[in-house]
């Protein structure tokens, strides 16, 4: 497994990580045994970076990882990233964001307990709180480093301008953003800022929530996911359009002798040395397809063919619905 650097002063980590959202019921029900099988497969493949959050399954993802680590002898084989900053209004139950020092510290302590560790490698602010300057939040995170609770920190779904403001206070190890052949907004400034600052660009949903695979979501799978069934790219109108539009990638992958998921991961790794995809799955077979992308070498002709079939803007529907788009920062 090749490695990439986790931030300007960070350690090398596997060039592909694991997204722990699938360890909760976000895309459908799963079991602890299935999640642990993914972690076993990750270790066999040389993957040492795992990404989770306090809100994935209301802490279930962290608990599953913590239970797995508790069964092992010796130190953790993973460099763990988790997140805080998303919460709910106690009066209305509506989702809101809290980047206060008290909230981030309290949620981190809960995450550490669920994970069964004293420190995480990376702690993200999951969504920015617009009422608190990012410079102040960066100071809070730097203090958590000083206390030894985290080794480094990052931000999820922020604009390049916000990254630069934060980096003036303290080096930012990583920015997490959706990035794939169907979501290419990071190419309009975020990749460039990450390269300039030495920040890792951790790419979630690198196979387009399943659209860039050999088995794209069916209407039944979409209906079973609370997120997908309200997402514009998976509506009854747009899902068949997007499956048809992405079919040339499946055809190309078949002709090359690869899975579509592996080809999509390999393409993403060519975009910048800062990019670290973190695919998630509930299937060990699919996981091995994803990991295979880390070892594919794509020549210029293949890259040109991919871009010809799936140029920027090919996907039908917005990335998020109006409700889902609250929180991520727009910058292009």
Short mmCIF file of C-alpha atoms in Angstrom, two decimals:
data_model
loop_
_atom_site.label_atom_id
_atom_site.label_comp_id
_atom_site.label_asym_id
_atom_site.label_seq_id
_atom_site.Cartn_x
_atom_site.Cartn_y
_atom_site.Cartn_z
CA UNK A 1 0.00 0.00 0.00
CA UNK A 2 1.37 3.38 -1.00
CA UNK A 3 1.36 6.19 1.54
CA UNK A 4 0.64 9.90 1.62
CA UNK A 5 1.35 12.54 4.21
CA UNK A 6 -1.32 13.55 6.70
CA UNK A 7 -0.64 17.27 6.86
CA UNK A 8 2.47 19.46 6.69
CA UNK A 9 4.07 17.89 9.77
CA UNK A 10 2.05 14.71 9.87
CA UNK A 11 2.93 11.05 9.52
CA UNK A 12 2.57 8.97 6.35
CA UNK A 13 -0.73 7.11 6.12
CA UNK A 14 -2.07 4.65 3.59
CA UNK A 15 -3.08 6.37 0.36
CA UNK A 16 -6.60 4.97 0.81
CA UNK A 17 -8.37 4.98 4.17
CA UNK A 18 -11.66 3.66 5.51
CA UNK A 19 -14.79 5.76 5.92
CA UNK A 20 -16.59 4.66 9.08
CA UNK A 21 -20.01 6.11 8.24
CA UNK A 22 -21.02 2.67 6.93
CA UNK A 23 -20.41 1.21 10.39
CA UNK A 24 -23.68 2.88 11.37
CA UNK A 25 -27.10 2.61 9.68
CA UNK A 26 -26.63 5.63 7.39
CA UNK A 27 -26.91 3.65 4.14
CA UNK A 28 -28.83 0.69 5.61
CA UNK A 29 -28.57 -1.72 8.50
CA UNK A 30 -25.28 -3.42 9.25
CA UNK A 31 -23.83 -5.55 12.04
CA UNK A 32 -20.78 -5.27 14.22
CA UNK A 33 -19.45 -8.49 12.72
CA UNK A 34 -19.68 -7.04 9.20
CA UNK A 35 -17.87 -3.89 10.29
CA UNK A 36 -15.15 -5.87 12.03
CA UNK A 37 -14.68 -7.95 8.87
CA UNK A 38 -14.00 -4.69 6.99
CA UNK A 39 -11.41 -3.73 9.60
CA UNK A 40 -9.77 -7.14 9.28
CA UNK A 41 -9.61 -6.72 5.50
CA UNK A 42 -8.16 -3.23 5.93
CA UNK A 43 -5.32 -4.52 8.08
CA UNK A 44 -4.59 -7.25 5.54
CA UNK A 45 -4.42 -4.61 2.80
CA UNK A 46 -2.05 -2.37 4.75
CA UNK A 47 -4.60 0.37 5.41
CA UNK A 48 -3.87 2.28 8.60
CA UNK A 49 -6.18 5.32 8.43
CA UNK A 50 -9.79 5.16 9.58
CA UNK A 51 -12.28 8.00 9.66
CA UNK A 52 -15.36 8.19 11.88
CA UNK A 53 -17.49 10.74 13.76
CA UNK A 54 -19.44 11.16 16.97
CA UNK A 55 -22.66 11.46 14.93
CA UNK A 56 -22.24 8.35 12.75
CA UNK A 57 -25.03 6.19 14.10
CA UNK A 58 -25.18 8.44 17.19
CA UNK A 59 -21.78 7.11 18.30
CA UNK A 60 -22.28 3.56 17.05
CA UNK A 61 -19.45 3.76 14.51
CA UNK A 62 -16.98 4.80 17.22
CA UNK A 63 -18.25 2.06 19.54
CA UNK A 64 -17.79 -0.59 16.84
CA UNK A 65 -14.22 0.57 16.24
CA UNK A 66 -13.51 0.72 19.97
CA UNK A 67 -14.81 -2.82 20.44
CA UNK A 68 -12.55 -4.02 17.63
CA UNK A 69 -9.48 -2.33 19.12
CA UNK A 70 -10.24 -3.77 22.55
CA UNK A 71 -9.91 -7.28 21.12
CA UNK A 72 -6.40 -6.68 19.81
CA UNK A 73 -3.12 -7.20 21.58
CA UNK A 74 -0.72 -4.27 21.45
CA UNK A 75 -1.16 -0.75 20.08
CA UNK A 76 -3.86 0.24 17.63
CA UNK A 77 -2.99 -0.55 13.98
CA UNK A 78 -4.99 2.49 12.86
CA UNK A 79 -4.47 6.23 12.87
CA UNK A 80 -7.97 7.27 13.86
CA UNK A 81 -9.76 10.44 12.80
CA UNK A 82 -13.04 11.49 14.36
CA UNK A 83 -15.16 14.62 14.38
CA UNK A 84 -17.27 16.94 16.52
CA UNK A 85 -19.32 20.07 16.03
CA UNK A 86 -22.73 18.80 14.84
CA UNK A 87 -25.45 18.73 17.48
CA UNK A 88 -29.19 19.22 17.87
CA UNK A 89 -31.20 22.08 19.31
CA UNK A 90 -32.56 20.90 22.68
CA UNK A 91 -35.83 22.76 22.15
CA UNK A 92 -36.64 22.05 18.50
CA UNK A 93 -34.56 18.95 17.76
CA UNK A 94 -33.20 20.66 14.65
CA UNK A 95 -29.61 20.07 13.59
CA UNK A 96 -27.22 22.88 14.46
CA UNK A 97 -23.49 23.46 14.74
CA UNK A 98 -21.50 24.21 17.86
CA UNK A 99 -17.77 25.01 17.62
CA UNK A 100 -17.45 26.33 21.15
CA UNK A 101 -14.46 25.13 23.14
CA UNK A 102 -16.72 23.56 25.76
CA UNK A 103 -18.69 21.56 23.19
CA UNK A 104 -15.72 20.34 21.16
CA UNK A 105 -13.82 19.27 24.28
CA UNK A 106 -16.84 17.49 25.77
CA UNK A 107 -17.64 15.64 22.55
CA UNK A 108 -14.01 14.66 22.08
CA UNK A 109 -13.94 13.15 25.56
CA UNK A 110 -17.04 11.09 24.72
CA UNK A 111 -15.45 9.97 21.44
CA UNK A 112 -12.23 8.93 23.17
CA UNK A 113 -14.25 6.87 25.65
CA UNK A 114 -16.24 5.12 22.90
CA UNK A 115 -13.06 4.42 20.94
CA UNK A 116 -11.19 3.28 24.04
CA UNK A 117 -8.13 5.43 23.31
CA UNK A 118 -6.37 8.32 25.03
CA UNK A 119 -5.65 10.24 21.84
CA UNK A 120 -6.85 10.35 18.24
CA UNK A 121 -4.56 11.11 15.35
CA UNK A 122 -6.91 13.66 13.81
CA UNK A 123 -9.90 15.62 15.12
CA UNK A 124 -12.11 17.47 12.66
CA UNK A 125 -14.59 20.23 13.14
CA UNK A 126 -17.40 18.45 11.31
CA UNK A 127 -19.20 21.64 10.29
CA UNK A 128 -18.30 25.26 10.89
CA UNK A 129 -20.33 27.32 13.32
CA UNK A 130 -20.77 30.67 11.50
CA UNK A 131 -21.07 32.52 14.81
CA UNK A 132 -17.50 31.70 15.91
CA UNK A 133 -14.48 32.96 13.90
CA UNK A 134 -12.44 30.10 12.51
CA UNK A 135 -9.32 31.62 14.08
CA UNK A 136 -10.90 31.13 17.52
CA UNK A 137 -11.87 27.54 16.71
CA UNK A 138 -8.34 26.86 15.50
CA UNK A 139 -7.04 28.08 18.84
CA UNK A 140 -9.36 25.65 20.62
CA UNK A 141 -8.07 22.76 18.52
CA UNK A 142 -4.44 23.77 19.08
CA UNK A 143 -5.16 23.65 22.81
CA UNK A 144 -6.42 20.08 22.45
CA UNK A 145 -3.09 19.20 20.86
CA UNK A 146 -1.27 20.81 23.77
CA UNK A 147 -3.32 18.70 26.19
CA UNK A 148 -2.35 15.54 24.33
CA UNK A 149 -5.91 14.54 23.39
CA UNK A 150 -5.33 14.87 19.64
CA UNK A 151 -2.21 14.75 17.52
CA UNK A 152 -3.49 17.14 14.85
CA UNK A 153 -6.72 18.63 13.54
CA UNK A 154 -8.71 19.45 10.45
CA UNK A 155 -11.99 20.84 9.15
CA UNK A 156 -14.75 19.24 7.10
CA UNK A 157 -16.46 20.94 4.15
CA UNK A 158 -14.80 24.35 4.39
CA UNK A 159 -13.85 26.88 1.73
CA UNK A 160 -10.24 27.52 0.66
CA UNK A 161 -10.43 31.00 2.20
CA UNK A 162 -11.40 29.50 5.57
CA UNK A 163 -8.53 27.04 5.33
CA UNK A 164 -6.06 29.85 4.75
CA UNK A 165 -7.42 31.84 7.70
CA UNK A 166 -7.08 28.83 10.00
CA UNK A 167 -3.58 28.03 8.74
CA UNK A 168 -2.42 31.49 9.77
CA UNK A 169 -3.07 30.45 13.38
CA UNK A 170 -1.82 26.84 13.27
CA UNK A 171 -0.98 24.27 10.57
CA UNK A 172 -4.11 22.41 9.47
CA UNK A 173 -3.45 18.71 8.86
CA UNK A 174 -6.48 17.90 6.73
CA UNK A 175 -9.60 19.19 5.06
CA UNK A 176 -12.33 16.70 4.35
CA UNK A 177 -14.50 17.25 1.31
CA UNK A 178 -16.64 15.21 -1.04
CA UNK A 179 -14.55 14.58 -4.15
CA UNK A 180 -15.01 12.11 -6.98
CA UNK A 181 -15.58 11.90 -10.70
CA UNK A 182 -19.10 13.16 -10.07
CA UNK A 183 -18.27 15.92 -7.56
CA UNK A 184 -15.31 17.97 -8.72
CA UNK A 185 -15.78 21.27 -6.88
CA UNK A 186 -12.50 20.83 -4.90
CA UNK A 187 -10.64 21.41 -8.19
CA UNK A 188 -11.84 25.03 -8.09
CA UNK A 189 -9.54 26.23 -5.34
CA UNK A 190 -9.50 23.69 -2.53
CA UNK A 191 -6.88 21.34 -3.99
CA UNK A 192 -4.71 24.33 -4.80
CA UNK A 193 -4.94 25.67 -1.24
CA UNK A 194 -4.18 22.24 0.22
CA UNK A 195 -1.11 21.85 -2.00
CA UNK A 196 0.10 25.31 -1.04
CA UNK A 197 -0.27 24.67 2.70
CA UNK A 198 0.69 20.99 2.81
CA UNK A 199 -2.80 20.07 4.02
CA UNK A 200 -4.20 16.65 3.13
CA UNK A 201 -7.44 16.63 1.16
CA UNK A 202 -9.36 13.67 2.57
CA UNK A 203 -11.97 12.75 -0.03
CA UNK A 204 -15.19 11.22 1.19
CA UNK A 205 -17.73 9.52 -1.11
CA UNK A 206 -14.97 8.81 -3.68
CA UNK A 207 -17.24 6.47 -5.65
CA UNK A 208 -20.21 8.83 -5.69
CA UNK A 209 -22.32 7.09 -3.02
CA UNK A 210 -22.26 3.98 -5.19
CA UNK A 211 -22.94 5.48 -8.62
CA UNK A 212 -19.34 4.89 -9.69
CA UNK A 213 -19.39 1.15 -9.08
CA UNK A 214 -20.35 -2.02 -10.93
CA UNK A 215 -23.60 -2.16 -8.94
CA UNK A 216 -25.05 1.36 -8.64
CA UNK A 217 -27.90 1.88 -6.17
CA UNK A 218 -31.30 0.49 -7.06
CA UNK A 219 -34.53 2.34 -6.20
CA UNK A 220 -35.00 -0.16 -3.37
CA UNK A 221 -31.56 0.62 -1.90
CA UNK A 222 -32.22 4.32 -2.21
CA UNK A 223 -35.54 4.00 -0.42
CA UNK A 224 -33.86 2.15 2.46
CA UNK A 225 -31.48 5.07 3.08
CA UNK A 226 -32.89 8.15 4.76
CA UNK A 227 -30.14 10.23 3.16
CA UNK A 228 -30.24 8.92 -0.41
CA UNK A 229 -33.99 9.05 -0.82
CA UNK A 230 -33.94 12.81 -0.23
CA UNK A 231 -30.78 13.50 -2.24
CA UNK A 232 -31.34 15.14 -5.67
CA UNK A 233 -28.99 12.76 -7.49
CA UNK A 234 -30.99 9.71 -6.39
CA UNK A 235 -34.57 10.83 -7.05
CA UNK A 236 -36.80 8.68 -9.24
CA UNK A 237 -36.09 11.10 -12.11
CA UNK A 238 -32.33 11.51 -11.72
CA UNK A 239 -31.21 8.05 -10.60
CA UNK A 240 -31.83 6.40 -14.00
CA UNK A 241 -30.26 9.38 -15.77
CA UNK A 242 -27.14 9.12 -13.64
CA UNK A 243 -26.86 5.36 -14.02
CA UNK A 244 -27.06 5.78 -17.79
CA UNK A 245 -24.59 8.69 -17.80
CA UNK A 246 -22.04 6.74 -15.75
CA UNK A 247 -22.38 3.52 -17.77
CA UNK A 248 -19.40 4.39 -20.03
CA UNK A 249 -17.15 4.27 -16.96
CA UNK A 250 -18.38 0.76 -16.18
CA UNK A 251 -17.81 -0.24 -19.79
CA UNK A 252 -14.29 1.18 -19.75
CA UNK A 253 -13.46 -0.53 -16.46
CA UNK A 254 -14.68 -3.86 -17.84
CA UNK A 255 -12.58 -3.44 -20.98
CA UNK A 256 -9.51 -2.69 -18.84
CA UNK A 257 -10.16 -5.67 -16.58
CA UNK A 258 -10.83 -3.63 -13.44
CA UNK A 259 -13.83 -2.95 -11.25
CA UNK A 260 -15.48 0.43 -11.74
CA UNK A 261 -14.86 1.32 -8.10
CA UNK A 262 -11.13 0.61 -8.45
CA UNK A 263 -10.96 2.77 -11.58
CA UNK A 264 -12.75 5.63 -9.81
CA UNK A 265 -10.35 5.44 -6.84
CA UNK A 266 -7.31 5.27 -9.12
CA UNK A 267 -8.51 8.33 -11.05
CA UNK A 268 -8.93 10.28 -7.82
CA UNK A 269 -5.41 9.44 -6.66
CA UNK A 270 -4.00 10.99 -9.85
CA UNK A 271 -5.53 14.39 -9.12
CA UNK A 272 -3.03 15.47 -6.44
CA UNK A 273 -0.56 13.97 -3.99
CA UNK A 274 -2.60 15.66 -1.25
CA UNK A 275 -5.69 13.50 -1.94
CA UNK A 276 -6.51 10.58 0.38
CA UNK A 277 -9.79 8.82 -0.50
CA UNK A 278 -11.77 7.26 2.36
CA UNK A 279 -14.37 4.95 0.81
CA UNK A 280 -16.87 3.21 3.05
CA UNK A 281 -18.74 -0.02 2.51
CA UNK A 282 -20.55 -2.82 4.32
CA UNK A 283 -19.16 -5.51 1.98
CA UNK A 284 -15.68 -7.02 2.20
CA UNK A 285 -15.83 -7.94 -1.49
CA UNK A 286 -16.60 -4.35 -2.43
CA UNK A 287 -13.93 -3.17 -0.02
CA UNK A 288 -11.29 -5.18 -1.87
CA UNK A 289 -12.44 -3.63 -5.16
CA UNK A 290 -12.00 -0.16 -3.67
CA UNK A 291 -8.56 -0.92 -2.25
CA UNK A 292 -7.43 -2.32 -5.60
CA UNK A 293 -7.64 1.21 -6.98
CA UNK A 294 -4.64 2.21 -4.87
CA UNK A 295 -2.44 -0.09 -6.92
CA UNK A 296 -3.67 0.84 -10.40
CA UNK A 297 -1.50 2.99 -12.64
CA UNK A 298 -3.49 4.95 -15.21
CA UNK A 299 -1.77 6.22 -18.34
CA UNK A 300 -2.56 9.49 -20.08
CA UNK A 301 -4.78 7.83 -22.69
CA UNK A 302 -6.93 6.18 -20.03
CA UNK A 303 -7.27 9.42 -18.08
CA UNK A 304 -8.29 11.24 -21.25
CA UNK A 305 -10.87 8.54 -21.99
CA UNK A 306 -12.34 8.86 -18.50
CA UNK A 307 -12.63 12.63 -18.86
CA UNK A 308 -14.20 12.25 -22.27
CA UNK A 309 -16.93 10.00 -20.90
CA UNK A 310 -17.44 11.80 -17.59
CA UNK A 311 -16.53 15.48 -18.04
CA UNK A 312 -17.10 17.93 -15.16
CA UNK A 313 -20.81 18.57 -14.75
CA UNK A 314 -22.10 15.27 -16.15
CA UNK A 315 -24.12 14.32 -13.07
CA UNK A 316 -27.84 15.12 -12.90
CA UNK A 317 -29.02 16.86 -9.73
CA UNK A 318 -27.37 18.93 -7.03
CA UNK A 319 -24.91 17.36 -4.60
CA UNK A 320 -27.20 18.06 -1.65
CA UNK A 321 -30.84 18.92 -1.07
CA UNK A 322 -31.65 22.29 0.50
CA UNK A 323 -31.67 20.74 3.97
CA UNK A 324 -28.51 18.70 3.40
CA UNK A 325 -26.64 21.75 2.09
CA UNK A 326 -26.87 23.62 5.40
CA UNK A 327 -23.35 23.64 6.86
CA UNK A 328 -20.92 22.99 4.00
CA UNK A 329 -19.28 26.21 2.84
CA UNK A 330 -19.82 27.33 -0.75
CA UNK A 331 -16.84 28.77 -2.55
CA UNK A 332 -17.50 28.38 -6.27
#
